Amino acid sequence: MSGTQVLVVGGGPVGLAIALGLARQGVEVTVLDADTEIGRAPRAMVHHPPVVVSLGQLGVLDDALSAGRTLSGLGHYIWETEETISNRFDHLPPDFGLPQGLSLGQDALTEILLRHLMAEPTANVLLGHRIVGLGQDGSGVTATVRTDSGEKRFTATWLVGADGAHSGVRDMLGLSFDGMTWPDHFVATNVRADFDALGLEDANFSIHPEYGGVIARIGSTGLWRFTYRESPELPIQSYEDRIDTFYRAFFRDNDVRYEVVAHSPYRIHQRSAPTYRVDRVLLAGDAAHITNPMGGFGLMAGLLDAACLSEALGHVVRGLAEERVLTRYADERRRAFFEVTSPASTAQKQFIFDERPLSMRKRELDALRRAAVTGSAQARFLLTTFAFVTPSVLVNGQEQYT
Ligand SMILES: Cc1cc2nc3c(=O)[nH]c(=O)nc-3n(C[C@H](O)[C@H](O)[C@H](O)COP(=O)(O)OP(=O)(O)OC[C@H]3O[C@@H](n4cnc5c(N)ncnc54)[C@H](O)[C@@H]3O)c2cc1C
């Protein structure tokens, strides 16, 4: 039986960010992940300014910036008219003072977090360790873990479930995952194609009920991520057979060259656990809440959980705050999901795939066009992403709430 101060179940970006935040405070932390290597499927790519701030706080921003690319701006490609409304971040005043967002594949970000974590003397990462049992009492938590060499038991004072949307920790706590699954599904593709010829920025929304989606440059790889949706009538199992048809139609059969190098279909949901804390066990990231990715807010919400939780839990473990700050973490991050993340993601999905004729959307598109000239849209967009942040539940290392 091995003991530690905190067990983090799940070595995805959220679990690793929590573990790194704890290890930076000198907390003993062990990460358990069921897989034997980190996930490489196309997933999150665009990181908004609050994530850039939190990567800086974790001490990994320089590596993230050199592996990725600072976003040039945000484009809206109106598929029907072939117009690109380009909101360039270099229109911002030089003293604007906020980072501009980052394009970096989730796999590359995970690798950077893992590398920094492995260098921490109080951290331990165990791959090929799947949690299959969980118990707790007033003084600690026991996890039963399945490995290739048999079952093992780990004890800790606290346990964080960051084991993704199908969280075993959440199930073992007996918690539901309430909400809805959208009838349509998405396909994430990594593609080599000349999107620059369409005048796109590093991050873009293509606006159209059929050819809409998110198109983002993948760091400096020369590839783009295009995540588009398919109608509920089409079976998700055969999505691969339709990729070429989609791209040919997107490029209007204009003999444009493209090469799809990776693809992955997925169903999308708006769901949350009823609570993110059950005594000594906390939930974070996709284990706690999931959203459709059309705003790029899914991973951001998880990384903001990580920033809030690692600070609060680190203080509790070090005896600098009472454990009720953890309830505050759980309540505030759940509130942020319901009041900000989920509605903003849903509104963005509706905006992208709106079925109304363009003539009925003139007002909102004209507003985007006007704002692109003045730079006000860029500033507003960058500022609004800070609405997703939960301020520290501590003040100067002390509890804020008494
Ligand atoms: C195809 C796809 C595209 C996406 N695109 C975007 C996007 O463009 N923008 C965006 O913001 N978000 C996007 N998302 C969502 C984003 O990827 C997630 O929000 C993010 O991965 C959440 O990170 P996480 O660390 O919470 O969970 P995960 O990344 O899922 O990591 C969970 C980890 O837990 C491990 N694990 C699972 N069960 C166990 C167990 N029983 N024991 C031990 N370990 C276990 C897994 O091996 C995994 O490593 C996308 C998701 C998908 C599926």
XYZ file of C-alpha atoms and ligand atoms in Angstrom:
455
model
C 0.000 0.000 0.000
C 1.469 3.401 -1.047
C 0.539 6.661 0.687
C 0.659 10.280 -0.461
C -0.991 13.607 0.377
C -3.036 13.887 -2.831
C -3.964 11.287 -5.438
C -4.973 12.683 -8.811
C -6.853 10.173 -10.954
C -6.410 11.047 -14.642
C -3.287 12.305 -16.392
C -5.064 14.408 -19.014
C -4.308 18.136 -19.167
C -6.551 18.942 -16.194
C -5.178 16.257 -13.857
C -1.601 17.153 -14.776
C -2.224 20.885 -14.272
C -3.717 20.213 -10.830
C -0.808 17.950 -9.885
C 1.733 20.491 -11.112
C 0.013 23.305 -9.212
C 0.171 21.181 -6.045
C 3.771 20.033 -6.581
C 4.878 23.647 -7.092
C 3.633 24.238 -3.518
C 5.673 21.278 -2.246
C 2.634 18.994 -1.859
C 3.217 15.242 -2.352
C 1.073 14.164 -5.271
C 0.675 10.948 -7.260
C -1.070 10.901 -10.654
C -2.659 7.617 -11.761
C -3.655 7.188 -15.395
C -5.289 4.149 -16.961
C -3.530 4.593 -20.312
C 0.075 3.666 -20.946
C 0.711 6.834 -22.961
C -0.822 10.273 -23.355
C -3.788 10.770 -25.705
C -2.999 11.920 -29.271
C -6.488 12.151 -30.859
C -7.391 15.607 -32.271
C -8.941 17.532 -29.401
C -8.656 21.076 -28.020
C -6.423 23.475 -29.915
C -7.272 27.118 -29.193
C -6.522 28.463 -25.721
C -8.078 31.738 -24.628
C -6.240 34.429 -22.612
C -7.174 33.127 -19.114
C -5.477 29.812 -19.996
C -2.367 31.711 -21.068
C -2.363 33.454 -17.675
C -2.739 30.169 -15.828
C 0.027 28.475 -17.877
C 2.226 31.385 -16.820
C 1.349 30.789 -13.163
C 2.280 27.117 -13.576
C 5.659 28.097 -15.063
C 5.078 26.369 -18.409
C 4.198 29.350 -20.609
C 7.601 29.707 -22.313
C 7.496 26.068 -23.393
C 3.866 26.405 -24.507
C 4.643 29.515 -26.556
C 7.617 27.918 -28.265
C 5.689 24.711 -29.060
C 2.604 26.653 -30.190
C 1.765 29.988 -31.711
C 0.313 33.242 -30.373
C -3.033 33.794 -32.107
C -2.957 36.365 -34.908
C -6.649 37.082 -34.496
C -10.125 35.728 -34.823
C -11.831 35.284 -38.199
C -15.460 34.790 -39.161
C -15.711 33.086 -42.552
C -19.200 33.545 -43.994
C -19.295 30.438 -46.158
C -22.219 31.494 -48.310
C -20.640 34.786 -49.455
C -16.963 33.728 -49.076
C -16.385 36.822 -46.924
C -13.876 36.676 -44.077
C -14.418 39.199 -41.288
C -10.982 39.379 -39.792
C -10.498 40.595 -36.251
C -6.731 40.950 -35.954
C -5.269 41.189 -32.498
C -2.537 43.526 -33.738
C -5.248 46.209 -33.961
C -5.246 46.291 -30.164
C -3.563 49.222 -28.450
C 0.063 48.378 -27.485
C -0.737 48.902 -23.782
C -3.819 46.611 -23.864
C -2.032 44.373 -21.381
C -3.736 41.011 -21.929
C -2.290 37.957 -23.655
C -3.910 37.128 -26.978
C -4.530 33.427 -26.815
C -2.504 30.496 -28.016
C -2.809 27.769 -30.610
C -1.330 24.538 -29.254
C -2.565 20.954 -29.625
C -3.898 19.377 -26.446
C -1.405 16.520 -26.854
C 1.539 18.962 -26.977
C 0.209 20.850 -23.953
C -0.211 17.577 -22.048
C 3.359 16.578 -22.877
C 4.702 19.909 -21.582
C 2.728 19.612 -18.329
C 3.913 16.024 -17.881
C 7.557 16.949 -18.444
C 7.431 19.728 -15.852
C 5.580 17.529 -13.382
C 8.104 14.689 -13.676
C 10.846 17.183 -12.738
C 9.122 18.001 -9.414
C 10.604 16.136 -6.436
C 7.238 15.638 -4.694
C 5.388 14.326 -7.769
C 4.951 10.812 -9.070
C 3.172 9.773 -12.293
C 2.030 6.173 -12.767
C 0.706 5.198 -16.205
C -1.208 1.947 -16.798
C -2.981 2.405 -13.437
C -6.792 2.268 -13.698
C -8.816 3.094 -10.582
C -11.456 0.421 -9.966
C -12.379 1.002 -6.321
C -12.685 3.965 -3.978
C -13.325 4.246 -0.239
C -13.042 7.121 2.218
C -13.432 7.934 5.907
C -12.843 11.005 8.068
C -9.070 10.878 7.701
C -8.373 9.767 4.154
C -9.097 7.978 0.910
C -8.164 4.530 -0.376
C -8.037 3.783 -4.105
C -7.908 0.291 -5.577
C -6.071 0.318 -8.868
C -5.767 -2.305 -11.623
C -2.393 -2.669 -13.361
C -0.782 -5.271 -15.640
C 1.001 -6.657 -12.600
C -2.191 -7.026 -10.533
C -4.242 -4.894 -8.139
C -2.622 -2.242 -5.918
C -3.942 0.012 -3.180
C -3.072 3.659 -2.660
C -3.973 5.878 0.279
C -4.084 9.665 0.418
C -5.557 12.482 2.445
C -7.389 13.822 -0.623
C -8.283 12.470 -4.052
C -9.084 14.434 -7.210
C -11.080 12.764 -9.992
C -9.850 14.294 -13.278
C -10.506 11.116 -15.237
C -12.507 12.599 -18.088
C -16.086 12.474 -19.315
C -16.542 8.774 -18.490
C -15.120 9.306 -15.000
C -14.898 6.168 -12.894
C -14.377 8.333 -9.806
C -17.690 10.118 -10.437
C -19.444 6.767 -10.866
C -17.861 5.330 -7.718
C -19.148 8.345 -5.783
C -22.636 7.431 -7.049
C -22.990 10.808 -8.787
C -25.124 11.287 -11.895
C -24.016 13.279 -14.950
C -27.128 15.267 -15.695
C -27.857 17.274 -18.806
C -28.386 16.600 -22.480
C -26.687 15.079 -25.518
C -27.050 17.025 -28.777
C -28.653 15.068 -31.639
C -25.949 16.164 -34.111
C -22.353 14.966 -33.818
C -18.995 16.562 -34.651
C -15.975 15.397 -36.616
C -12.541 16.750 -35.640
C -10.040 16.638 -38.505
C -6.387 17.605 -38.827
C -5.915 18.747 -42.391
C -3.262 20.205 -44.674
C -5.003 22.789 -46.890
C -4.535 26.391 -47.972
C -6.970 28.111 -45.615
C -4.764 31.230 -45.846
C -6.162 31.637 -49.361
C -9.578 32.208 -47.734
C -8.047 35.024 -45.652
C -8.444 33.118 -42.406
C -6.783 34.051 -39.098
C -5.209 31.507 -36.731
C -8.627 30.859 -35.127
C -11.869 31.071 -37.111
C -15.535 30.287 -37.103
C -16.994 29.164 -40.412
C -20.606 30.336 -40.391
C -23.078 28.033 -42.147
C -25.645 25.382 -41.106
C -23.831 22.675 -43.153
C -20.292 23.976 -43.665
C -19.878 25.743 -40.349
C -17.401 24.823 -37.641
C -14.145 25.873 -36.049
C -11.010 26.150 -38.188
C -7.762 26.768 -36.309
C -4.123 26.640 -37.276
C -2.269 23.933 -35.351
C 0.712 25.761 -33.878
C 3.523 25.871 -36.437
C 2.908 22.378 -37.865
C 1.476 23.611 -41.188
C -1.741 21.746 -40.328
C -5.186 23.071 -39.481
C -7.859 21.648 -37.209
C -11.313 21.788 -38.786
C -14.086 20.591 -36.500
C -17.398 20.415 -38.329
C -20.749 18.885 -37.559
C -22.838 16.235 -39.222
C -26.593 16.086 -39.223
C -28.358 13.762 -36.745
C -29.699 11.721 -39.688
C -26.193 10.554 -40.632
C -24.830 7.545 -38.718
C -21.727 8.513 -36.727
C -20.149 5.087 -37.407
C -19.677 5.825 -41.131
C -18.416 9.440 -40.728
C -15.082 8.507 -42.343
C -16.781 7.639 -45.664
C -18.125 11.206 -45.841
C -14.978 13.243 -45.073
C -14.075 13.724 -48.756
C -17.628 14.695 -49.678
C -17.605 17.281 -46.905
C -14.281 18.829 -47.940
C -15.149 18.863 -51.650
C -18.406 20.654 -50.866
C -16.703 23.043 -48.412
C -14.221 24.052 -51.140
C -17.133 24.284 -53.660
C -15.696 21.512 -55.873
C -12.990 23.977 -56.908
C -10.223 21.419 -57.173
C -8.616 22.739 -53.978
C -5.983 20.356 -52.596
C -6.364 19.043 -49.068
C -4.991 16.112 -47.102
C -6.774 14.909 -43.978
C -4.101 13.383 -41.719
C -6.191 12.568 -38.616
C -9.865 12.448 -37.756
C -12.089 11.585 -34.872
C -15.884 11.745 -34.508
C -17.557 12.628 -31.257
C -20.881 13.210 -29.663
C -21.406 16.495 -27.839
C -23.150 17.180 -24.575
C -23.986 19.776 -21.943
C -23.648 17.847 -18.671
C -22.526 18.328 -15.085
C -22.225 16.322 -11.900
C -24.597 17.508 -9.136
C -21.615 18.373 -6.927
C -17.841 18.586 -7.438
C -17.013 17.572 -3.838
C -17.958 14.529 -1.800
C -16.028 14.825 1.481
C -12.364 14.063 0.612
C -12.931 13.547 -3.104
C -13.096 16.407 -5.620
C -13.966 16.456 -9.309
C -12.445 18.645 -12.011
C -12.386 19.019 -15.804
C -14.503 16.748 -17.980
C -15.145 14.456 -14.993
C -17.143 17.339 -13.491
C -18.696 18.992 -16.564
C -18.692 18.781 -20.357
C -19.783 21.174 -23.049
C -19.858 21.317 -26.835
C -16.496 22.709 -28.037
C -17.735 25.379 -30.478
C -16.433 28.232 -28.339
C -13.221 26.448 -27.337
C -14.456 26.646 -23.755
C -14.349 22.946 -22.714
C -10.699 22.551 -21.858
C -10.492 26.164 -20.702
C -13.160 25.458 -18.060
C -11.165 22.406 -16.902
C -7.881 24.298 -16.726
C -9.597 27.059 -14.751
C -10.892 24.377 -12.347
C -7.281 23.235 -12.050
C -5.998 26.722 -11.217
C -8.674 27.281 -8.565
C -8.478 23.792 -7.033
C -4.712 23.389 -6.890
C -4.373 26.686 -5.030
C -7.167 25.889 -2.551
C -6.183 22.258 -1.971
C -2.499 23.146 -1.657
C -3.398 25.597 1.115
C -5.575 23.045 2.900
C -2.868 20.353 2.741
C -0.274 22.808 4.065
C -2.567 23.831 6.924
C -3.004 27.383 5.605
C -6.747 27.207 4.964
C -9.704 25.282 6.312
C -11.189 22.572 4.182
C -14.398 24.503 3.592
C -12.545 26.403 0.829
C -12.834 23.157 -1.102
C -16.613 23.350 -0.908
C -16.275 26.891 -2.123
C -14.193 25.609 -5.068
C -16.865 23.020 -5.855
C -19.762 25.485 -5.645
C -18.083 28.294 -7.553
C -16.825 26.158 -10.423
C -20.220 24.481 -10.762
C -21.860 27.893 -10.822
C -19.354 29.055 -13.485
C -20.303 26.049 -15.619
C -24.050 26.713 -15.439
C -23.896 30.500 -15.626
C -21.052 31.047 -18.073
C -19.416 28.043 -19.787
C -22.478 26.077 -20.823
C -24.650 29.012 -22.012
C -21.740 30.665 -23.859
C -20.863 27.394 -25.635
C -24.483 26.815 -26.593
C -24.886 30.377 -27.887
C -21.716 29.996 -29.970
C -22.982 26.720 -31.450
C -26.261 28.403 -32.383
C -24.454 31.404 -33.867
C -22.241 29.204 -36.085
C -24.960 26.874 -37.382
C -27.869 29.355 -37.453
C -30.339 28.195 -40.132
C -31.806 31.655 -40.795
C -31.031 33.285 -44.172
C -28.088 35.698 -44.068
C -30.423 38.630 -44.753
C -31.982 38.033 -41.333
C -28.550 38.028 -39.667
C -27.397 41.286 -41.243
C -27.418 43.239 -37.990
C -25.129 40.872 -36.077
C -22.775 40.399 -39.042
C -22.617 44.175 -39.619
C -21.684 44.581 -35.964
C -18.798 42.152 -36.493
C -17.692 44.040 -39.618
C -17.746 47.412 -37.826
C -15.906 46.050 -34.816
C -13.207 44.492 -37.004
C -12.233 47.978 -38.172
C -12.057 49.566 -34.730
C -10.497 46.672 -32.834
C -13.316 46.820 -30.283
C -14.481 43.264 -31.021
C -11.020 41.885 -30.308
C -10.787 43.742 -27.012
C -14.314 42.704 -26.011
C -13.677 39.079 -26.929
C -10.423 38.907 -24.983
C -12.003 40.561 -21.963
C -15.153 38.411 -21.953
C -13.135 35.205 -21.676
C -12.181 36.341 -18.159
C -15.834 35.847 -17.141
C -15.007 32.116 -17.084
C -12.442 32.580 -14.310
C -13.291 31.965 -10.656
C -11.286 34.375 -8.517
C -9.110 32.776 -5.859
C -11.113 31.370 -2.962
C -8.211 32.589 -0.802
C -6.878 36.063 -0.137
C -3.141 36.412 0.552
C -2.898 32.764 1.497
C -5.722 33.098 4.011
C -9.319 32.019 3.744
C -11.484 34.657 2.177
C -14.763 33.248 3.448
C -15.197 32.976 7.204
C -12.723 14.973 -30.333
C -12.701 16.049 -29.276
C -12.430 17.352 -29.675
C -12.401 18.361 -28.714
N -12.147 19.641 -29.105
C -12.101 20.598 -28.173
C -11.830 21.953 -28.535
O -11.647 22.271 -29.705
N -11.778 22.898 -27.548
C -11.984 22.575 -26.230
O -11.902 23.441 -25.352
N -12.254 21.322 -25.857
C -12.312 20.337 -26.797
N -12.591 19.077 -26.430
C -12.757 18.807 -25.007
C -11.406 18.667 -24.343
O -10.627 17.752 -25.075
C -11.634 18.209 -22.914
O -12.327 19.247 -22.259
C -10.331 17.888 -22.201
O -9.716 16.732 -22.723
C -10.607 17.646 -20.716
O -9.418 17.297 -20.088
P -9.447 16.346 -18.830
O -8.021 16.278 -18.370
O -10.506 16.778 -17.890
O -9.920 14.923 -19.370
P -9.232 13.948 -20.426
O -8.381 14.715 -21.368
O -10.310 13.107 -20.969
O -8.245 13.069 -19.539
C -8.744 12.082 -18.660
C -7.626 11.105 -18.351
O -8.120 10.180 -17.372
C -7.686 8.882 -17.696
N -8.642 7.933 -17.113
C -9.913 7.665 -17.506
N -10.480 6.753 -16.702
C -9.537 6.427 -15.777
C -9.527 5.530 -14.666
N -10.595 4.768 -14.340
N -8.393 5.435 -13.923
C -7.303 6.197 -14.232
N -7.271 7.046 -15.272
C -8.372 7.167 -16.042
C -7.643 8.869 -19.218
O -6.715 7.883 -19.686
C -7.185 10.285 -19.544
O -5.782 10.380 -19.685
C -12.645 18.048 -27.350
C -12.922 16.747 -26.978
C -12.972 15.747 -27.922
C -13.301 14.338 -27.490
